[in-house]
Amino acid sequence: MSLRHLVVAAVLIAVAACSKPGATPAPIPVKVVVVSMFETGQITGDEPGEFQYWIERQKLDTAFPFAMGEYELRMNDAGLLAICTGGGITNAATSIMALGADPRFDLSKAYWLITGIAGGDPADVSLGTAAWARHVVDGDLLYEIDAREIPAEWPYGLLPLGAKKPNDKADGWTVDTIHFPLNTALVDWAYGLTRDHPVADSAGIAAFRQQFAGYPNAIKPPFVTIGDTMSSSTYFHGDLMTRWANDWMKLQAGSNANFMMSAMEDSGTLTALRRLSRAQRIDMSRVMVLRTASNFSAQPPGKDAAWSTTAEYPEKGRPAIEAAYQVGNIVVQQLITGWDRYRDQVPSAAPSP
């Protein structure tokens, strides 16, 4: 039965429910949810944000009104549902919670692909690079002192909640929405499917990355890797803040974690998904995060942090938007075409180095 037929059936059931107390429409089963964060202008037919390529290229032609979200939901007959949350942690958390509690959808077996653009650490990635995260760490839940007032021995004015100094949380109080470890076996499976995908290069990002002499990874053509994501509604930039992000990632997620991407929403999305998992609405073992570098989190040699913060994204970030779709869609299509297997068995792979 097609999705349109399911929607019509749900409407007919709802009408019948008026004369049959207690009857409710059967929820629509979802195989994969693609979570994007921002759109520019309209959701189709103009300059693309993170949502548009999924709608247009996957023919997500069925629209669902979504009053508690920023945009309507889109779906196709194959079982792919897409949402655009709106930017920032609060938008992401509220939009995903609204979707997860929506009685129109059965999300119990759905895989979640959170995918969008980010600022990349030039020590690890080049522009257009796609990184699958094993860890997401929130970068807003902390103490902050103005840099002009920090003790001389401190590397920066950011320290954990309840701590006495940076990089110390032995005696600190905290909250449970800072570190989100993901299903490593699923991450490694997704990486294995995509690691050899030739991420498209372009003249604009090739020219921009040449400024990063001394950063071997930054001057490479774009590639696919495994690397962790910092989630912060505060849009940080610069060598010193990138140093802090690397330290913070290891402090919160462990010595094997490696900060590669700075983004604005993922801890909000994962907070909502964790709560929905408690209510058995979704399965946290089926969640993936893929971020692609539209810009760098730190300046090149010879420039300062203010320049890095205000510089235009090369080609308006289009290469990263394209990479998020191209790399992410490999995994989406594998899950959908292999649904007979993956509906009840979460894929896994041997750990990647």
mmCIF file of C-alpha atoms in Angstrom, residues 9-293:
data_model
loop_
_atom_site.group_PDB
_atom_site.id
_atom_site.type_symbol
_atom_site.label_atom_id
_atom_site.label_comp_id
_atom_site.label_asym_id
_atom_site.label_seq_id
_atom_site.Cartn_x
_atom_site.Cartn_y
_atom_site.Cartn_z
ATOM 1 C CA ALA A 9 -6.957 5.216 5.122
ATOM 2 C CA ALA A 10 -5.954 7.084 8.261
ATOM 3 C CA VAL A 11 -8.389 9.871 7.402
ATOM 4 C CA LEU A 12 -11.204 7.389 6.745
ATOM 5 C CA ILE A 13 -10.465 5.627 10.005
ATOM 6 C CA ALA A 14 -10.536 8.963 11.802
ATOM 7 C CA VAL A 15 -13.947 9.723 10.288
ATOM 8 C CA ALA A 16 -15.207 6.297 11.265
ATOM 9 C CA ALA A 17 -13.948 6.908 14.770
ATOM 10 C CA CYS A 18 -16.635 9.560 15.175
ATOM 11 C CA SER A 19 -19.233 6.784 15.169
ATOM 12 C CA LYS A 20 -17.016 4.134 16.821
ATOM 13 C CA PRO A 21 -15.748 5.439 20.166
ATOM 14 C CA GLY A 22 -12.178 4.446 20.978
ATOM 15 C CA ALA A 23 -11.042 3.781 17.376
ATOM 16 C CA THR A 24 -7.837 5.557 16.300
ATOM 17 C CA PRO A 25 -5.966 5.677 12.981
ATOM 18 C CA ALA A 26 -3.140 3.190 12.588
ATOM 19 C CA PRO A 27 0.183 5.054 12.777
ATOM 20 C CA ILE A 28 2.293 5.168 9.619
ATOM 21 C CA PRO A 29 5.428 3.002 9.940
ATOM 22 C CA VAL A 30 8.670 4.903 9.344
ATOM 23 C CA LYS A 31 11.918 3.246 8.277
ATOM 24 C CA VAL A 32 14.341 6.182 8.362
ATOM 25 C CA VAL A 33 14.055 9.725 9.726
ATOM 26 C CA VAL A 34 16.442 12.271 8.229
ATOM 27 C CA VAL A 35 16.953 15.201 10.594
ATOM 28 C CA SER A 36 18.095 18.454 9.001
ATOM 29 C CA MET A 37 18.460 21.714 10.868
ATOM 30 C CA PHE A 38 18.067 24.720 8.586
ATOM 31 C CA GLU A 39 16.635 25.821 5.283
ATOM 32 C CA THR A 40 17.112 29.023 3.278
ATOM 33 C CA GLY A 41 14.012 30.565 1.743
ATOM 34 C CA GLN A 42 11.538 27.971 0.522
ATOM 35 C CA ILE A 43 11.942 24.248 1.126
ATOM 36 C CA THR A 44 12.038 23.505 -2.617
ATOM 37 C CA GLY A 45 13.024 25.270 -5.799
ATOM 38 C CA ASP A 46 15.566 27.821 -4.576
ATOM 39 C CA GLU A 47 18.908 28.099 -2.761
ATOM 40 C CA PRO A 48 19.195 24.825 -0.837
ATOM 41 C CA GLY A 49 19.676 24.423 2.875
ATOM 42 C CA GLU A 50 19.974 21.033 4.542
ATOM 43 C CA PHE A 51 16.317 20.024 3.968
ATOM 44 C CA GLN A 52 15.807 20.768 0.289
ATOM 45 C CA TYR A 53 17.921 18.101 -1.407
ATOM 46 C CA TRP A 54 16.181 15.351 0.552
ATOM 47 C CA ILE A 55 12.737 16.600 -0.460
ATOM 48 C CA GLU A 56 13.572 17.063 -4.124
ATOM 49 C CA ARG A 57 15.849 14.107 -4.788
ATOM 50 C CA GLN A 58 14.024 11.511 -2.693
ATOM 51 C CA LYS A 59 10.607 12.690 -3.903
ATOM 52 C CA LEU A 60 9.294 13.364 -0.432
ATOM 53 C CA ASP A 61 6.021 14.467 -1.958
ATOM 54 C CA THR A 62 3.659 13.758 0.929
ATOM 55 C CA ALA A 63 3.464 16.744 3.271
ATOM 56 C CA PHE A 64 2.240 16.536 6.857
ATOM 57 C CA PRO A 65 1.272 19.731 8.678
ATOM 58 C CA PHE A 66 3.453 20.099 11.768
ATOM 59 C CA ALA A 67 2.248 22.986 13.897
ATOM 60 C CA MET A 68 4.687 22.302 16.741
ATOM 61 C CA GLY A 69 7.681 22.362 14.395
ATOM 62 C CA GLU A 70 9.352 24.949 12.195
ATOM 63 C CA TYR A 71 8.486 23.299 8.869
ATOM 64 C CA GLU A 72 6.043 20.735 7.564
ATOM 65 C CA LEU A 73 7.172 17.111 7.586
ATOM 66 C CA ARG A 74 7.886 15.362 4.278
ATOM 67 C CA MET A 75 7.697 11.635 3.455
ATOM 68 C CA ASN A 76 7.758 9.226 0.515
ATOM 69 C CA ASP A 77 6.284 5.799 -0.180
ATOM 70 C CA ALA A 78 9.595 4.080 0.658
ATOM 71 C CA GLY A 79 9.277 4.938 4.356
ATOM 72 C CA LEU A 80 11.687 7.886 4.462
ATOM 73 C CA LEU A 81 10.517 10.787 6.646
ATOM 74 C CA ALA A 82 12.381 14.113 6.834
ATOM 75 C CA ILE A 83 12.194 16.938 9.342
ATOM 76 C CA CYS A 84 13.867 20.349 9.511
ATOM 77 C CA THR A 85 14.138 21.325 13.176
ATOM 78 C CA GLY A 86 15.197 24.958 12.965
ATOM 79 C CA GLY A 87 18.589 26.140 14.169
ATOM 80 C CA GLY A 88 19.979 25.838 17.689
ATOM 81 C CA ILE A 89 19.617 23.415 20.569
ATOM 82 C CA THR A 90 16.191 24.582 21.754
ATOM 83 C CA ASN A 91 14.602 24.373 18.305
ATOM 84 C CA ALA A 92 16.089 20.930 17.778
ATOM 85 C CA ALA A 93 14.936 19.543 21.121
ATOM 86 C CA THR A 94 11.372 20.819 20.837
ATOM 87 C CA SER A 95 10.911 19.816 17.191
ATOM 88 C CA ILE A 96 12.195 16.286 17.745
ATOM 89 C CA MET A 97 10.133 15.823 20.894
ATOM 90 C CA ALA A 98 7.041 16.928 18.966
ATOM 91 C CA LEU A 99 7.780 14.463 16.170
ATOM 92 C CA GLY A 100 8.542 11.624 18.549
ATOM 93 C CA ALA A 101 5.246 12.082 20.368
ATOM 94 C CA ASP A 102 3.203 12.498 17.164
ATOM 95 C CA PRO A 103 0.583 9.713 17.059
ATOM 96 C CA ARG A 104 0.515 9.768 13.253
ATOM 97 C CA PHE A 105 3.829 7.898 13.044
ATOM 98 C CA ASP A 106 5.223 4.591 14.270
ATOM 99 C CA LEU A 107 8.889 5.355 14.971
ATOM 100 C CA SER A 108 9.617 2.250 17.022
ATOM 101 C CA LYS A 109 11.829 0.671 14.338
ATOM 102 C CA ALA A 110 12.999 3.875 12.660
ATOM 103 C CA TYR A 111 16.654 4.723 12.118
ATOM 104 C CA TRP A 112 17.591 8.355 12.683
ATOM 105 C CA LEU A 113 20.162 10.144 10.529
ATOM 106 C CA ILE A 114 21.042 13.578 11.913
ATOM 107 C CA THR A 115 22.923 15.227 9.078
ATOM 108 C CA GLY A 116 24.007 18.755 8.288
ATOM 109 C CA ILE A 117 26.886 21.171 7.958
ATOM 110 C CA ALA A 118 29.369 22.175 10.648
ATOM 111 C CA GLY A 119 32.627 23.925 11.404
ATOM 112 C CA GLY A 120 35.550 21.547 11.026
ATOM 113 C CA ASP A 121 38.754 21.406 13.048
ATOM 114 C CA PRO A 122 41.530 22.071 10.497
ATOM 115 C CA ALA A 123 43.780 19.673 12.389
ATOM 116 C CA ASP A 124 41.495 16.823 11.331
ATOM 117 C CA VAL A 125 39.368 17.656 8.292
ATOM 118 C CA SER A 126 39.155 19.635 5.082
ATOM 119 C CA LEU A 127 36.187 21.551 3.708
ATOM 120 C CA GLY A 128 33.489 19.181 2.477
ATOM 121 C CA THR A 129 34.742 16.339 4.679
ATOM 122 C CA ALA A 130 32.025 14.128 6.195
ATOM 123 C CA ALA A 131 32.528 12.809 9.743
ATOM 124 C CA TRP A 132 30.484 10.080 11.433
ATOM 125 C CA ALA A 133 30.329 10.766 15.183
ATOM 126 C CA ARG A 134 30.781 8.184 17.914
ATOM 127 C CA HIS A 135 30.262 10.887 20.529
ATOM 128 C CA VAL A 136 28.276 14.105 20.721
ATOM 129 C CA VAL A 137 29.152 16.498 23.545
ATOM 130 C CA ASP A 138 27.258 19.621 24.594
ATOM 131 C CA GLY A 139 29.413 22.748 24.748
ATOM 132 C CA ASP A 140 26.983 25.120 26.474
ATOM 133 C CA LEU A 141 26.507 23.464 29.874
ATOM 134 C CA LEU A 142 29.481 24.949 31.746
ATOM 135 C CA TYR A 143 30.828 27.886 33.747
ATOM 136 C CA GLU A 144 32.367 30.793 31.820
ATOM 137 C CA ILE A 145 34.578 33.666 32.941
ATOM 138 C CA ASP A 146 35.504 36.521 30.631
ATOM 139 C CA ALA A 147 38.960 35.849 29.181
ATOM 140 C CA ARG A 148 40.210 39.190 30.540
ATOM 141 C CA GLU A 149 39.541 38.029 34.104
ATOM 142 C CA ILE A 150 40.818 34.445 34.163
ATOM 143 C CA PRO A 151 43.718 33.404 36.408
ATOM 144 C CA ALA A 152 47.074 33.495 34.666
ATOM 145 C CA GLU A 153 47.534 29.734 34.952
ATOM 146 C CA TRP A 154 44.230 28.893 33.249
ATOM 147 C CA PRO A 155 44.273 28.094 29.503
ATOM 148 C CA TYR A 156 40.781 29.600 29.048
ATOM 149 C CA GLY A 157 37.804 30.791 31.065
ATOM 150 C CA LEU A 158 35.590 27.744 30.510
ATOM 151 C CA LEU A 159 35.208 25.053 33.165
ATOM 152 C CA PRO A 160 32.816 22.225 33.985
ATOM 153 C CA LEU A 161 29.738 22.782 36.105
ATOM 154 C CA GLY A 162 30.744 22.596 39.753
ATOM 155 C CA ALA A 163 34.468 22.411 39.004
ATOM 156 C CA LYS A 164 37.211 24.589 40.488
ATOM 157 C CA LYS A 165 39.306 24.975 37.343
ATOM 158 C CA PRO A 166 39.285 24.053 33.635
ATOM 159 C CA ASN A 167 39.598 20.373 32.705
ATOM 160 C CA ASP A 168 38.659 19.231 36.201
ATOM 161 C CA LYS A 169 35.355 17.616 37.055
ATOM 162 C CA ALA A 170 36.374 15.283 39.872
ATOM 163 C CA ASP A 171 34.314 17.178 42.470
ATOM 164 C CA GLY A 172 31.862 18.907 40.162
ATOM 165 C CA TRP A 173 28.107 18.535 39.992
ATOM 166 C CA THR A 174 26.767 18.070 36.497
ATOM 167 C CA VAL A 175 23.746 17.160 34.377
ATOM 168 C CA ASP A 176 23.170 14.080 32.242
ATOM 169 C CA THR A 177 22.758 15.869 28.914
ATOM 170 C CA ILE A 178 26.395 16.707 28.184
ATOM 171 C CA HIS A 179 27.768 13.462 26.724
ATOM 172 C CA PHE A 180 25.842 11.324 24.253
ATOM 173 C CA PRO A 181 27.679 8.149 23.208
ATOM 174 C CA LEU A 182 26.280 6.638 20.032
ATOM 175 C CA ASN A 183 26.062 3.010 18.921
ATOM 176 C CA THR A 184 29.665 2.427 17.851
ATOM 177 C CA ALA A 185 28.854 -0.737 15.895
ATOM 178 C CA LEU A 186 26.263 1.138 13.829
ATOM 179 C CA VAL A 187 28.643 4.067 13.322
ATOM 180 C CA ASP A 188 31.353 1.715 12.081
ATOM 181 C CA TRP A 189 28.866 0.039 9.736
ATOM 182 C CA ALA A 190 27.840 3.406 8.267
ATOM 183 C CA TYR A 191 31.468 4.442 7.919
ATOM 184 C CA GLY A 192 32.307 1.160 6.198
ATOM 185 C CA LEU A 193 29.592 1.792 3.622
ATOM 186 C CA THR A 194 30.788 5.316 2.874
ATOM 187 C CA ARG A 195 34.510 5.507 3.611
ATOM 188 C CA ASP A 196 35.512 5.128 -0.041
ATOM 189 C CA HIS A 197 32.818 7.421 -1.414
ATOM 190 C CA PRO A 198 34.499 10.126 -3.536
ATOM 191 C CA VAL A 199 33.263 13.320 -1.876
ATOM 192 C CA ALA A 200 33.038 16.021 -4.542
ATOM 193 C CA ASP A 201 35.732 18.697 -4.536
ATOM 194 C CA SER A 202 35.275 22.168 -6.020
ATOM 195 C CA ALA A 203 37.378 25.106 -7.120
ATOM 196 C CA GLY A 204 36.095 27.323 -4.314
ATOM 197 C CA ILE A 205 36.922 25.043 -1.406
ATOM 198 C CA ALA A 206 40.197 23.959 -3.031
ATOM 199 C CA ALA A 207 41.347 27.581 -3.189
ATOM 200 C CA PHE A 208 40.209 28.361 0.364
ATOM 201 C CA ARG A 209 41.955 25.401 1.976
ATOM 202 C CA GLN A 210 45.328 26.373 0.525
ATOM 203 C CA GLN A 211 45.515 29.050 3.225
ATOM 204 C CA PHE A 212 45.960 26.294 5.825
ATOM 205 C CA ALA A 213 49.626 25.502 5.204
ATOM 206 C CA GLY A 214 50.924 23.360 8.052
ATOM 207 C CA TYR A 215 47.586 21.551 8.477
ATOM 208 C CA PRO A 216 47.985 18.366 6.380
ATOM 209 C CA ASN A 217 44.363 17.253 6.723
ATOM 210 C CA ALA A 218 42.926 20.695 6.022
ATOM 211 C CA ILE A 219 44.606 20.952 2.626
ATOM 212 C CA LYS A 220 43.411 17.542 1.399
ATOM 213 C CA PRO A 221 40.429 17.123 -0.905
ATOM 214 C CA PRO A 222 37.301 16.250 1.114
ATOM 215 C CA PHE A 223 36.995 12.734 2.504
ATOM 216 C CA VAL A 224 34.860 10.573 4.818
ATOM 217 C CA THR A 225 36.075 9.864 8.344
ATOM 218 C CA ILE A 226 34.999 9.130 11.915
ATOM 219 C CA GLY A 227 35.101 12.111 14.250
ATOM 220 C CA ASP A 228 33.127 13.572 17.101
ATOM 221 C CA THR A 229 30.758 16.521 17.259
ATOM 222 C CA MET A 230 30.552 19.425 19.688
ATOM 223 C CA SER A 231 27.020 20.796 20.007
ATOM 224 C CA SER A 232 26.756 24.420 21.073
ATOM 225 C CA SER A 233 24.271 27.173 20.303
ATOM 226 C CA THR A 234 27.194 29.526 20.960
ATOM 227 C CA TYR A 235 28.995 29.926 17.656
ATOM 228 C CA PHE A 236 32.654 29.718 18.731
ATOM 229 C CA HIS A 237 35.736 30.277 16.578
ATOM 230 C CA GLY A 238 39.495 30.550 16.805
ATOM 231 C CA ASP A 239 42.604 28.610 17.730
ATOM 232 C CA LEU A 240 42.043 28.938 21.475
ATOM 233 C CA MET A 241 38.380 27.943 21.370
ATOM 234 C CA THR A 242 39.223 25.002 19.127
ATOM 235 C CA ARG A 243 41.866 23.969 21.661
ATOM 236 C CA TRP A 244 39.181 24.144 24.359
ATOM 237 C CA ALA A 245 36.771 22.089 22.215
ATOM 238 C CA ASN A 246 39.345 19.322 21.850
ATOM 239 C CA ASP A 247 40.023 19.316 25.599
ATOM 240 C CA TRP A 248 36.316 19.441 26.462
ATOM 241 C CA MET A 249 35.520 16.537 24.157
ATOM 242 C CA LYS A 250 38.081 14.288 25.834
ATOM 243 C CA LEU A 251 37.111 15.450 29.322
ATOM 244 C CA GLN A 252 33.450 14.603 28.764
ATOM 245 C CA ALA A 253 33.656 11.609 26.390
ATOM 246 C CA GLY A 254 37.000 9.990 27.193
ATOM 247 C CA SER A 255 40.534 9.973 25.866
ATOM 248 C CA ASN A 256 39.582 8.185 22.629
ATOM 249 C CA ALA A 257 37.125 10.908 21.600
ATOM 250 C CA ASN A 258 38.300 13.433 19.019
ATOM 251 C CA PHE A 259 36.593 16.762 18.359
ATOM 252 C CA MET A 260 36.245 17.297 14.611
ATOM 253 C CA MET A 261 32.965 19.143 14.027
ATOM 254 C CA SER A 262 31.259 22.073 15.759
ATOM 255 C CA ALA A 263 27.496 22.226 15.272
ATOM 256 C CA MET A 264 24.540 23.926 16.935
ATOM 257 C CA GLU A 265 21.784 21.353 17.474
ATOM 258 C CA ASP A 266 22.807 17.765 18.085
ATOM 259 C CA SER A 267 22.739 17.693 21.891
ATOM 260 C CA GLY A 268 19.186 19.061 21.750
ATOM 261 C CA THR A 269 18.125 16.441 19.230
ATOM 262 C CA LEU A 270 19.738 13.677 21.271
ATOM 263 C CA THR A 271 18.230 14.912 24.535
ATOM 264 C CA ALA A 272 14.773 14.591 22.986
ATOM 265 C CA LEU A 273 15.560 11.191 21.480
ATOM 266 C CA ARG A 274 16.887 9.907 24.798
ATOM 267 C CA ARG A 275 13.630 10.922 26.516
ATOM 268 C CA LEU A 276 11.580 9.357 23.720
ATOM 269 C CA SER A 277 13.610 6.169 24.098
ATOM 270 C CA ARG A 278 12.697 6.040 27.784
ATOM 271 C CA ALA A 279 9.058 6.131 26.708
ATOM 272 C CA GLN A 280 9.765 3.361 24.159
ATOM 273 C CA ARG A 281 8.798 5.651 21.286
ATOM 274 C CA ILE A 282 12.182 5.277 19.542
ATOM 275 C CA ASP A 283 15.318 3.116 19.724
ATOM 276 C CA MET A 284 18.503 5.019 20.647
ATOM 277 C CA SER A 285 20.681 2.248 19.211
ATOM 278 C CA ARG A 286 19.450 3.324 15.745
ATOM 279 C CA VAL A 287 20.692 6.935 15.870
ATOM 280 C CA MET A 288 23.515 8.280 13.670
ATOM 281 C CA VAL A 289 25.122 11.727 13.402
ATOM 282 C CA LEU A 290 26.874 12.833 10.209
ATOM 283 C CA ARG A 291 28.351 16.318 9.959
ATOM 284 C CA THR A 292 30.124 17.885 6.975
ATOM 285 C CA ALA A 293 32.568 20.795 7.096
#
